[in-house]
XYZ file of N, CA and C in Angstrom:
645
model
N 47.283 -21.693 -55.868
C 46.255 -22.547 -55.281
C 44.987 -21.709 -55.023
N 43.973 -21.910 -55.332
C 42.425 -21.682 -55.400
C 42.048 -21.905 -54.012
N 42.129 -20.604 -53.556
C 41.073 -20.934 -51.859
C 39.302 -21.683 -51.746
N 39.512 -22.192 -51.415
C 37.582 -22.453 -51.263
C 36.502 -21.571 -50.434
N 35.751 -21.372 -51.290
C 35.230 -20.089 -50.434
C 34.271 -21.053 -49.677
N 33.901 -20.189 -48.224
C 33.277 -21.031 -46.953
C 31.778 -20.123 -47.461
N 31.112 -20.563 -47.999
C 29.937 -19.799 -48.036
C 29.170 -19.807 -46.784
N 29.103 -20.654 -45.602
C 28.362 -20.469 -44.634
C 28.748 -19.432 -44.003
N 30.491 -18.797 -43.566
C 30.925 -17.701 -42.885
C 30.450 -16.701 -43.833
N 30.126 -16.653 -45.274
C 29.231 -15.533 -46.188
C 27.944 -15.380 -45.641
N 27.571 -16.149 -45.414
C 26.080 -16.327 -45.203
C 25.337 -15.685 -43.575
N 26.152 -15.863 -42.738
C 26.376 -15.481 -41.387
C 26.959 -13.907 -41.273
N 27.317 -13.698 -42.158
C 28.139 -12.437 -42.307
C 27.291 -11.383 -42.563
N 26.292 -11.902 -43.818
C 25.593 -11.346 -44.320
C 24.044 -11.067 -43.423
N 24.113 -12.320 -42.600
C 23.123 -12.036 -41.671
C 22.940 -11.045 -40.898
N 24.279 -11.285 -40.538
C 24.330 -10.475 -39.079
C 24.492 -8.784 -39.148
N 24.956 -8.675 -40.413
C 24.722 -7.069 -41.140
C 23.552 -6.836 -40.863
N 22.557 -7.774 -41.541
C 21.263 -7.351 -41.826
C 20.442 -7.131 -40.469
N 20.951 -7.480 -39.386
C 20.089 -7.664 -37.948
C 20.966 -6.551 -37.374
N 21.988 -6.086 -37.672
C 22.785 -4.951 -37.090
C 22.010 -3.747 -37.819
N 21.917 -3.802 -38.970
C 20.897 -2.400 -39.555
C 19.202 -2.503 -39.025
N 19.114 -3.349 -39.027
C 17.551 -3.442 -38.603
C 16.902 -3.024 -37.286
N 18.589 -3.424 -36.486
C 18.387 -2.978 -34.959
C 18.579 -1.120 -34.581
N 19.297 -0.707 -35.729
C 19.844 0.626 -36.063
C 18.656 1.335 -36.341
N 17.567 1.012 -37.253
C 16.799 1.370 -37.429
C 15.750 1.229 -36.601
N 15.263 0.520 -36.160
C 13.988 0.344 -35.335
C 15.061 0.892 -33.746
N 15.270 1.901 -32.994
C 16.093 1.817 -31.785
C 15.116 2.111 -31.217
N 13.533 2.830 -31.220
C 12.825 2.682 -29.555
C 13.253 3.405 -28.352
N 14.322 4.353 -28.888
C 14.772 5.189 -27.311
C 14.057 5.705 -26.459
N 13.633 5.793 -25.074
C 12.947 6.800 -24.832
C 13.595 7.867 -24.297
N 13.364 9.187 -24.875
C 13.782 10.452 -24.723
C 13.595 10.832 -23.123
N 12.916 10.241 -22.552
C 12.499 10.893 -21.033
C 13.301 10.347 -20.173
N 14.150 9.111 -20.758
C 15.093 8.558 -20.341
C 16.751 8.891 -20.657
N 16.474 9.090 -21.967
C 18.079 9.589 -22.813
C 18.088 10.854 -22.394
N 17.145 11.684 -22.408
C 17.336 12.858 -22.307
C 16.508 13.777 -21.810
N 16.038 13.586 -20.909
C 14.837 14.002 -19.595
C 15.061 15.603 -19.681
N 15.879 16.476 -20.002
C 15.393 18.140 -19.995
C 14.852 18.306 -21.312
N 15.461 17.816 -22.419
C 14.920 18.172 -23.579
C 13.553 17.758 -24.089
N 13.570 16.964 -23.622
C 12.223 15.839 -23.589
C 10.891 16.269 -22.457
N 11.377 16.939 -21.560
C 9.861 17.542 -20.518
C 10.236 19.060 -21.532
N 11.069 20.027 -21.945
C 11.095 21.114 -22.727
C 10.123 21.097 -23.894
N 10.295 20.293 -24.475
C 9.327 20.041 -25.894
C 8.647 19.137 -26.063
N 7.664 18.447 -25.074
C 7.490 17.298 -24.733
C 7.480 16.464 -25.495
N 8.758 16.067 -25.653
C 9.091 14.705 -26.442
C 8.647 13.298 -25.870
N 8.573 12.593 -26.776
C 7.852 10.724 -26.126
C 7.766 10.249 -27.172
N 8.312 8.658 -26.865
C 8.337 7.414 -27.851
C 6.713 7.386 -27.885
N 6.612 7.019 -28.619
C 4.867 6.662 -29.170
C 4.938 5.045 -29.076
N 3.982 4.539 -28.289
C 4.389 3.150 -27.988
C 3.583 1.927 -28.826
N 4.337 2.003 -30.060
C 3.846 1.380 -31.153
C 4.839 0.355 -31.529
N 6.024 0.592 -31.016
C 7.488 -0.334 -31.059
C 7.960 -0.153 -32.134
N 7.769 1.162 -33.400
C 8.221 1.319 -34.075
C 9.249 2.665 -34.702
N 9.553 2.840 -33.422
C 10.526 4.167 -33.260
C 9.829 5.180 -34.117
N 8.814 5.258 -33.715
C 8.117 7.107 -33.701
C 8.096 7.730 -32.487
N 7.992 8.736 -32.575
C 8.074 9.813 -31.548
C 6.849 10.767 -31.628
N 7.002 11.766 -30.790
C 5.765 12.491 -30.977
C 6.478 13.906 -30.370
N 5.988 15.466 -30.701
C 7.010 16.410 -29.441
C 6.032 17.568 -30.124
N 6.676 18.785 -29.382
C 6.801 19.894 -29.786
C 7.880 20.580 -31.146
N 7.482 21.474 -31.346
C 8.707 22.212 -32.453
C 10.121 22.036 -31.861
N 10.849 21.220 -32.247
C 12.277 21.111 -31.740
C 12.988 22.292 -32.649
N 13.978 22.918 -31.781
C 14.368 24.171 -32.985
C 15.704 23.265 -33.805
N 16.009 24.466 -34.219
C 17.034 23.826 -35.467
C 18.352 23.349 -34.393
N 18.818 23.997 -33.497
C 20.090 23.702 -33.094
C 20.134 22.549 -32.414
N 19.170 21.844 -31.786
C 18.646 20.454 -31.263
C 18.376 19.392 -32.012
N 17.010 19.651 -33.639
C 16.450 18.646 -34.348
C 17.891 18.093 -34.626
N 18.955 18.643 -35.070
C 19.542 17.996 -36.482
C 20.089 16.650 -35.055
N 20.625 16.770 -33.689
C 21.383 15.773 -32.799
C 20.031 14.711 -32.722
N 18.762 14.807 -32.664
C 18.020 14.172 -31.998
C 17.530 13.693 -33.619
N 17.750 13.739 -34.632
C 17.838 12.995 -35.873
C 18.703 12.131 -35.915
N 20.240 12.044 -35.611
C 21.171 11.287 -35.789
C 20.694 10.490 -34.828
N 21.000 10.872 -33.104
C 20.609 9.751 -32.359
C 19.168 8.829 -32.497
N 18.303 9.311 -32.288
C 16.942 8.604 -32.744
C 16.705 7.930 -34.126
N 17.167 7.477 -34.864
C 17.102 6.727 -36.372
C 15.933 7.595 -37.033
N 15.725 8.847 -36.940
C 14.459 9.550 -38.017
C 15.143 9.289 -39.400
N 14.168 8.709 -39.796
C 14.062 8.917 -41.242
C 12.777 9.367 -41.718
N 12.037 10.351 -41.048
C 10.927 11.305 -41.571
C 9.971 11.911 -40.539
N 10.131 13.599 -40.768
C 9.528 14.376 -40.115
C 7.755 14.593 -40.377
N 7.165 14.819 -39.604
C 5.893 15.453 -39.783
C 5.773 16.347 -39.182
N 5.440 17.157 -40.119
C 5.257 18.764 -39.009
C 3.845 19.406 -39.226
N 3.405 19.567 -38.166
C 1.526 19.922 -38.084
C 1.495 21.512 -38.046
N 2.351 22.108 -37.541
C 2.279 23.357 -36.836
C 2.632 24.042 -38.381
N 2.744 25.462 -38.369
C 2.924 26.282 -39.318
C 3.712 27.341 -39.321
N 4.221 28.557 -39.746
C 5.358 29.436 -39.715
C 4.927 30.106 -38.009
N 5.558 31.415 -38.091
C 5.868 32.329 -37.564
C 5.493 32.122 -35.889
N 4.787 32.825 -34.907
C 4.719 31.714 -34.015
C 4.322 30.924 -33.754
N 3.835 30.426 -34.018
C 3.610 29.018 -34.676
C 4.725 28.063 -34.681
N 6.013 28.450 -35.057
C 6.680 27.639 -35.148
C 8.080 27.292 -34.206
N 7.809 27.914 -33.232
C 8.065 28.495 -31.758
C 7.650 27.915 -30.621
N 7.994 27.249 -29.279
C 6.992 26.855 -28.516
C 7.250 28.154 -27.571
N 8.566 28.281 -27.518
C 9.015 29.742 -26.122
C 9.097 30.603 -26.892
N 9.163 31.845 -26.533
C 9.576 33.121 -27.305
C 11.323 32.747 -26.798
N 11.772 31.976 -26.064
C 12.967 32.493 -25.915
C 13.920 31.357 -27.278
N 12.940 30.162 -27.828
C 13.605 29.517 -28.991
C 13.608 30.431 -30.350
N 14.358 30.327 -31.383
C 14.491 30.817 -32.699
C 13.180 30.348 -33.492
N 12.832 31.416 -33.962
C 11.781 30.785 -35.186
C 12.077 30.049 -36.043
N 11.661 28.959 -36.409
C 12.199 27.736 -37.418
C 11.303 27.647 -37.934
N 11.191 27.936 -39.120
C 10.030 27.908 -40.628
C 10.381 26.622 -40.908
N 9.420 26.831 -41.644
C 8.671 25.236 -42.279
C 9.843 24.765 -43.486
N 10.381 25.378 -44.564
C 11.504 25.909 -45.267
C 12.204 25.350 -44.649
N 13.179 25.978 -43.444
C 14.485 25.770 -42.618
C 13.948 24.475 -42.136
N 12.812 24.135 -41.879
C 13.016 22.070 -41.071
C 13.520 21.565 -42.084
N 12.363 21.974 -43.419
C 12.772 20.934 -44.515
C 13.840 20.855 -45.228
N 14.942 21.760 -45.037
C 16.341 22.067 -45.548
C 16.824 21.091 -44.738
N 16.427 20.859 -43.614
C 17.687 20.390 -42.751
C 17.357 19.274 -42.356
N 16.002 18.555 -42.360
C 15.532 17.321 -42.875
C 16.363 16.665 -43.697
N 15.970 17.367 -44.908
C 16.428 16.707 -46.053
C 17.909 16.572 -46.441
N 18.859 17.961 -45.774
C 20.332 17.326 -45.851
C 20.800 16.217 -44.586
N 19.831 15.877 -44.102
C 20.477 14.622 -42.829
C 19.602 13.556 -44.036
N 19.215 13.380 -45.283
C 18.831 12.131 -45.649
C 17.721 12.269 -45.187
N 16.186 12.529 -44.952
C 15.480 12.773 -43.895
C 14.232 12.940 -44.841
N 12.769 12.611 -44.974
C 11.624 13.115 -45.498
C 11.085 13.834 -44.673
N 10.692 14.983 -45.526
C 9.828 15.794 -44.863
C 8.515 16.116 -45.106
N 7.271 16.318 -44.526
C 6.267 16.175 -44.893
C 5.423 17.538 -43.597
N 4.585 17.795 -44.584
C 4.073 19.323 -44.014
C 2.782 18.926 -44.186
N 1.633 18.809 -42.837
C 0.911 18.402 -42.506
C -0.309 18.750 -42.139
N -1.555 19.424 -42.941
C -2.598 20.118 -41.723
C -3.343 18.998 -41.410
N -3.723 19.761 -39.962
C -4.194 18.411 -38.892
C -5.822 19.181 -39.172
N -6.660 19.744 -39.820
C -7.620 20.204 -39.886
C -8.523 19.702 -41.374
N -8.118 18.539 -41.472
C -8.797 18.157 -43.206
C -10.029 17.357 -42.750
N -10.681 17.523 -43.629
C -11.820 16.327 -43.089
C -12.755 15.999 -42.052
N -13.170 17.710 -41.962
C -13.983 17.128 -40.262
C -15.318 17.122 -40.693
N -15.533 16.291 -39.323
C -17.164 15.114 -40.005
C -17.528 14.983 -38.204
N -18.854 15.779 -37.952
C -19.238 16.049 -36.326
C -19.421 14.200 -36.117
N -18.705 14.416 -35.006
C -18.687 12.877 -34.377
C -17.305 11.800 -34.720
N -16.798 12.551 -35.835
C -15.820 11.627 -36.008
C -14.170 12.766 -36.442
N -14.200 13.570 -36.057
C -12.987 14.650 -36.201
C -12.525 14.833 -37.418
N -11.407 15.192 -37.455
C -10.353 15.242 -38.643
C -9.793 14.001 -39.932
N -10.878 13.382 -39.896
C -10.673 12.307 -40.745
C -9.550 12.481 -41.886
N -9.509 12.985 -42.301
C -8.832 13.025 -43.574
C -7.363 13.115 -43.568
N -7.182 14.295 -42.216
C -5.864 14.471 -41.293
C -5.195 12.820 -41.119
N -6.200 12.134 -40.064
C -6.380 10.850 -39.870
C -5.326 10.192 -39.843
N -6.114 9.953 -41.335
C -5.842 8.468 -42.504
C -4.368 9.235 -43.165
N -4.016 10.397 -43.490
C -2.879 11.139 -43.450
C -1.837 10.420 -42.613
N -2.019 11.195 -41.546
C -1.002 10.209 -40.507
C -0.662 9.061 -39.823
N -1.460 8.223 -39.978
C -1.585 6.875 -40.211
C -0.623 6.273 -41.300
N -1.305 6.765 -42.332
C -0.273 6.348 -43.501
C 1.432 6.748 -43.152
N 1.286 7.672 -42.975
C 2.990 8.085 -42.868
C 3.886 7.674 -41.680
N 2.915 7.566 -40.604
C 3.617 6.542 -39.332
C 3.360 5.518 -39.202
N 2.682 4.519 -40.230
C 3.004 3.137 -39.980
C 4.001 2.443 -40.221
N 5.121 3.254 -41.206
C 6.658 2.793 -41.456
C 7.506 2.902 -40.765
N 7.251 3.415 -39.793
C 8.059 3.770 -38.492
C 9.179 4.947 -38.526
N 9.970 5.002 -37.541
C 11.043 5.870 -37.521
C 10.690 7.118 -38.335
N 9.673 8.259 -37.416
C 9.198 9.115 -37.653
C 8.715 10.127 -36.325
N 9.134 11.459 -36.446
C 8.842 12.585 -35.687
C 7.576 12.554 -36.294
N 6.533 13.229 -35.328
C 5.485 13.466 -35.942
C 5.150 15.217 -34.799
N 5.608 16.527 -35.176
C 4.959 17.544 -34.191
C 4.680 18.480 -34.450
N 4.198 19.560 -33.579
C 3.355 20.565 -33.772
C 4.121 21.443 -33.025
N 3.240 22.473 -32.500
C 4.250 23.628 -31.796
C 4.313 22.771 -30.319
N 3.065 22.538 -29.895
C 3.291 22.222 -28.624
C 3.172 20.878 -28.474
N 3.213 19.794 -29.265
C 2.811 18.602 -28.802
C 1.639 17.994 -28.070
N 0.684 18.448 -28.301
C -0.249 18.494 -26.955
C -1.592 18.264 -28.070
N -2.088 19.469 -28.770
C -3.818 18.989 -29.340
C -3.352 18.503 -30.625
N -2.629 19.162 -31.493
C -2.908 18.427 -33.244
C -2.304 17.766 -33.110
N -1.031 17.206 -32.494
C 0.198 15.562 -32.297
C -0.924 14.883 -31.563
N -1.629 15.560 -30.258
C -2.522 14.440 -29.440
C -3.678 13.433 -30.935
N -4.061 14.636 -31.432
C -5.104 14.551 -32.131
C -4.757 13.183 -33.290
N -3.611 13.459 -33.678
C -3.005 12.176 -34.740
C -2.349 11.518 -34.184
N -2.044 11.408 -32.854
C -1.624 10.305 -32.892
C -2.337 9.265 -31.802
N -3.425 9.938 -31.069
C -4.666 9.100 -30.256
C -5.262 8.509 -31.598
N -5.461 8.812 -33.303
C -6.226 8.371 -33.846
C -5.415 7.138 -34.620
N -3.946 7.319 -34.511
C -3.300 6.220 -35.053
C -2.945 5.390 -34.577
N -2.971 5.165 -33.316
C -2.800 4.238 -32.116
C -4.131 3.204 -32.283
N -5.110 4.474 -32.124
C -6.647 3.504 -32.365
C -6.680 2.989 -33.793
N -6.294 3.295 -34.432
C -6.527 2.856 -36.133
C -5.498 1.673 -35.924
N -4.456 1.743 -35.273
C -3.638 0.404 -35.166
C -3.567 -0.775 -34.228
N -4.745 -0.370 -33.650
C -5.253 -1.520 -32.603
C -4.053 -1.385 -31.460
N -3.318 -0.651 -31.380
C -2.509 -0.252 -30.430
C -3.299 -0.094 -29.303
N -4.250 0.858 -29.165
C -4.703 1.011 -27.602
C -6.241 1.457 -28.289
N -7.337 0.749 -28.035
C -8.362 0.955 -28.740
C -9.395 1.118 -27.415
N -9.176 0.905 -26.580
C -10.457 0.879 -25.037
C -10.127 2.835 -24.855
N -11.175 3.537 -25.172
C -10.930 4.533 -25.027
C -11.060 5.766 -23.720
N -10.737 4.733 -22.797
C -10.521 5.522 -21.181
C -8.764 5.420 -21.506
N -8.681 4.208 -21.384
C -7.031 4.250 -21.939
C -6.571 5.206 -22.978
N -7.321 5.016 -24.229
C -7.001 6.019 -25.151
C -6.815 7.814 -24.803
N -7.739 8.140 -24.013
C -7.833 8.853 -23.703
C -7.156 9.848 -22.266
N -6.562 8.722 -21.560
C -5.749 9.041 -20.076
C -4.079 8.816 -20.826
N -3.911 8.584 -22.179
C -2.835 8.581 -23.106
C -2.699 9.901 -23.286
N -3.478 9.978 -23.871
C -3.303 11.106 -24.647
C -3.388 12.875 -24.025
N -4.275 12.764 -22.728
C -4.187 13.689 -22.379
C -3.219 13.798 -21.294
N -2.082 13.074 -20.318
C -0.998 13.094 -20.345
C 0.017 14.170 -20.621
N -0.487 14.664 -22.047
C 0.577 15.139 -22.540
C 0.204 16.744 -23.285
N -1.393 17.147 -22.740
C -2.227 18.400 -22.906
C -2.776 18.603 -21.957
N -3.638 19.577 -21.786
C -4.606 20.363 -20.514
C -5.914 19.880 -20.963
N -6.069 19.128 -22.068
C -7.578 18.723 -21.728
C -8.456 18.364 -20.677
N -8.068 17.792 -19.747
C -8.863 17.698 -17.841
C -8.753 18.885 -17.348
N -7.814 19.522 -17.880
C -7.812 20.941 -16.772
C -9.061 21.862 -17.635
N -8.875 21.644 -19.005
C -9.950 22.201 -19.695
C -11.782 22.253 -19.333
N -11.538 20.734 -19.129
C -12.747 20.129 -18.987
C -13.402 20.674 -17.532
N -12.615 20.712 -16.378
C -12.718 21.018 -15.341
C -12.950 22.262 -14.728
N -12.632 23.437 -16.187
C -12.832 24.848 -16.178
C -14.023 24.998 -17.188
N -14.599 24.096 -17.550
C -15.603 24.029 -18.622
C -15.690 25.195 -20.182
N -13.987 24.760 -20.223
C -13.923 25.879 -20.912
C -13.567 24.265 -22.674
N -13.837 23.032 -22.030
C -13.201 22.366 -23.642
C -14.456 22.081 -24.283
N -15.662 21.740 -23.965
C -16.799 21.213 -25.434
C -16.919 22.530 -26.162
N -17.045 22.579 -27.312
C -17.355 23.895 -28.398
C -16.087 24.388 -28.290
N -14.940 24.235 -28.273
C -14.026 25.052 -28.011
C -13.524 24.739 -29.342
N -12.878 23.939 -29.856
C -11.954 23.746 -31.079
C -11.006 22.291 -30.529
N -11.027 21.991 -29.259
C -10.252 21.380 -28.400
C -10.982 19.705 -29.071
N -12.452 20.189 -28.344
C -12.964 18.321 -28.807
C -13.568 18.363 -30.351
N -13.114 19.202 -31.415
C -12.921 18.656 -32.538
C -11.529 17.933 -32.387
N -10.474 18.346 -32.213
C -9.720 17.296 -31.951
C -9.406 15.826 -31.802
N -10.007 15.854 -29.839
C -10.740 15.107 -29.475
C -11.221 13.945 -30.224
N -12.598 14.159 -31.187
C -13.716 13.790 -31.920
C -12.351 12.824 -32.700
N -11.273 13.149 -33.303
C -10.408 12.207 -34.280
C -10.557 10.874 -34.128
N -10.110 10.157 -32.348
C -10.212 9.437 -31.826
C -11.192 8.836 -30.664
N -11.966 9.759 -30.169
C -13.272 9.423 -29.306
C -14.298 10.450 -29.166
N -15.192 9.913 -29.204
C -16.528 10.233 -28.912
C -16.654 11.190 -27.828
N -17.362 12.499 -28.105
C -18.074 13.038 -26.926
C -18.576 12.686 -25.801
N -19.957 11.543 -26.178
C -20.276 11.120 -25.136
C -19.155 10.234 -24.171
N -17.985 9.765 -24.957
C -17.388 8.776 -24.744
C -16.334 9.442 -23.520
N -15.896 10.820 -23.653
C -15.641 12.201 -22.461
C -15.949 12.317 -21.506
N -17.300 12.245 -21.935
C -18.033 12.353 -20.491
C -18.521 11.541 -20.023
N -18.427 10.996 -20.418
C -18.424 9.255 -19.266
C -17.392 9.190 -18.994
N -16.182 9.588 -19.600
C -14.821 9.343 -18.830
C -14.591 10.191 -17.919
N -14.796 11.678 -17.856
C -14.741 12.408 -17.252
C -15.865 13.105 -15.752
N -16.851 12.356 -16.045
C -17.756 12.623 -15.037
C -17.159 11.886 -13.699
């Protein structure tokens, strides 16, 4: 006897796969919550775009590969560069650019090696950087860091937030982003205009736009 197949329990079946991977993928954790030492250590943070990116410091090797599995990465950006450089403490292991992308790429993982210094244009920063990282974090589920998380992560990702209409009023933009660097403390020692700091800066706001915030 010939069973009849119930195509609606197919159909439901098939759904509910598809909303179980989708939820797998997009997860949104926040690290300051899951994991509050590792996360003030390398200052890790969901990037609040709702599309499971992140933003941090150099995570070393014995940490990235756990905080890949748990967090759904499916692609690194790395701004920072070898030797120390690629270090935030002297007391972490040096992790070359090489060793991320080995170990990226055996978790399934893209890797992408990043200078945050392309394209500068006075008044409007690192353009070229930009539109770079923009492109690569609008698919979501992506690390995006540097050594310290703080000016070249601030720098791309205050400009991809604004490029995504995410947070475009730039007092907001800007009390975001510095959060998570010494730019006020900079400013306040008058040690940030001409520095290298508000080329940065410049990616996502205006000079004058500083000091009106900051006065």
């Amino acid at each position: 006897m010939t069973k009849k197949i119930d195509y609606n329990v197919i159909f439901l079946a098939v759904a509910a796969l598809f909303i179980v991977r989708s939820f797998a993928q997009k997860r949104n954790l926040n690290p300051e919550q899951e994991d509050p030492a590792l996360s003030k250590r390398y200052n890790i943070h969901l990037i609040p775009d709702g599309r499971n990116n992140y933003r941090s410091g150099q995570i070393p090797k014995d940490k990235l590969a756990d905080f890949i599995r748990k967090y759904g990465i499916k692609k690194i950006v790395r701004l920072n560069g070898d030797g120390l450089d690629s270090q935030k403490y002297t007391s972490d292991r040096q992790f070359s650019r090489a060793e991320e992308k080995a170990l990226c790429q055996s978790l399934g993982c893209e890797y992408v090696s990043l200078s945050s210094h392309q394209g500068y244009k006075s008044g409007k920063g690192y353009e070229t950087s930009a539109r770079l990282a923009y492109d690569l974090l609008k698919d979501g589920n992506t690390l995006i860091h540097c050594a310290h998380g703080a000016d070249r992560t601030g720098a791309m990702v205050g400009a991809y937030l604004k490029r995504s209409n995410i947070i475009t009023d730039p007092k907001k933009l800007w009390q975001y982003t510095t959060q998570y660097n010494s730019w006020n403390s900079l400013i306040r020692q008058r040690r940030f205009f001409n520095s290298g700091y508000d080329r940065y800066a410049e990616t996502f706001i205006t000079i004058p736009e500083i000091k009106r915030i900051t006065n």
